[in-house]
Short mmCIF file of C-alpha atoms in Angstrom, two decimals:
data_model
loop_
_atom_site.label_atom_id
_atom_site.label_comp_id
_atom_site.label_asym_id
_atom_site.label_seq_id
_atom_site.Cartn_x
_atom_site.Cartn_y
_atom_site.Cartn_z
CA UNK S 1 9.12 -2.71 7.75
CA UNK S 2 9.62 1.04 7.53
CA UNK S 3 8.86 3.32 10.45
CA UNK S 4 7.94 6.83 9.36
CA UNK S 5 8.21 9.62 11.87
CA UNK S 6 5.52 12.26 11.44
CA UNK S 7 7.47 14.87 13.38
CA UNK S 8 8.75 17.11 10.61
CA UNK S 9 11.51 19.67 10.56
CA UNK S 10 8.96 22.48 10.19
CA UNK S 11 7.21 21.48 13.40
CA UNK S 12 10.53 21.35 15.26
CA UNK S 13 11.59 24.73 13.91
CA UNK S 14 8.23 26.30 14.79
CA UNK S 15 8.36 24.89 18.31
CA UNK S 16 11.82 26.30 19.04
CA UNK S 17 10.95 29.65 17.49
CA UNK S 18 7.86 29.94 19.69
CA UNK S 19 9.85 29.04 22.80
CA UNK S 20 12.53 31.61 21.94
CA UNK S 21 10.05 34.40 21.16
CA UNK S 22 8.16 33.65 24.36
CA UNK S 23 11.40 33.81 26.36
CA UNK S 24 12.41 37.13 24.77
CA UNK S 25 8.99 38.70 25.33
CA UNK S 26 8.76 37.59 28.97
CA UNK S 27 12.32 38.48 29.95
CA UNK S 28 12.44 41.78 28.00
CA UNK S 29 16.01 41.19 26.88
CA UNK S 30 18.15 44.06 25.70
CA UNK S 31 20.38 43.90 22.62
CA UNK S 32 23.51 43.07 24.67
CA UNK S 33 21.80 40.01 26.15
CA UNK S 34 20.41 38.96 22.78
CA UNK S 35 23.89 39.15 21.26
CA UNK S 36 25.01 36.18 23.39
CA UNK S 37 21.67 34.39 23.74
CA UNK S 38 21.11 33.89 20.00
CA UNK S 39 24.54 32.32 19.23
CA UNK S 40 24.37 30.07 22.30
CA UNK S 41 20.87 28.87 21.40
CA UNK S 42 21.97 28.29 17.81
CA UNK S 43 24.93 26.16 18.94
CA UNK S 44 22.70 24.20 21.33
CA UNK S 45 20.15 23.51 18.58
CA UNK S 46 22.86 22.32 16.20
CA UNK S 47 24.21 20.06 18.95
CA UNK S 48 20.73 18.68 19.63
CA UNK S 49 20.18 18.04 15.92
CA UNK S 50 23.51 16.17 15.76
CA UNK S 51 22.67 14.02 18.78
CA UNK S 52 19.23 13.15 17.42
CA UNK S 53 20.76 12.29 14.05
CA UNK S 54 23.47 10.09 15.56
CA UNK S 55 21.52 8.27 18.24
CA UNK S 56 17.98 8.17 16.86
CA UNK S 57 17.90 8.56 13.09
CA UNK S 58 20.92 6.48 12.16
CA UNK S 59 20.00 3.44 14.30
CA UNK S 60 16.44 3.54 12.92
CA UNK S 61 17.69 3.71 9.34
CA UNK S 62 20.07 0.81 9.93
CA UNK S 63 17.33 -1.20 11.66
CA UNK S 64 14.89 -0.68 8.76
CA UNK S 65 17.28 -1.91 6.07
#
């Protein structure tokens, strides 16, 4: 039995891009604020991707063997 997730990388990327653009347009950030917001958001997204991979993807792949 194989469980296929229909939530693709493109949908995830589009969602986070829309959230970020909405945040920037509402808050009217200046370049100094963007210079720390972008790296912090990037690190948080990489951390989230790692956690999802470790605790969701890997157990599902091992379960479906």
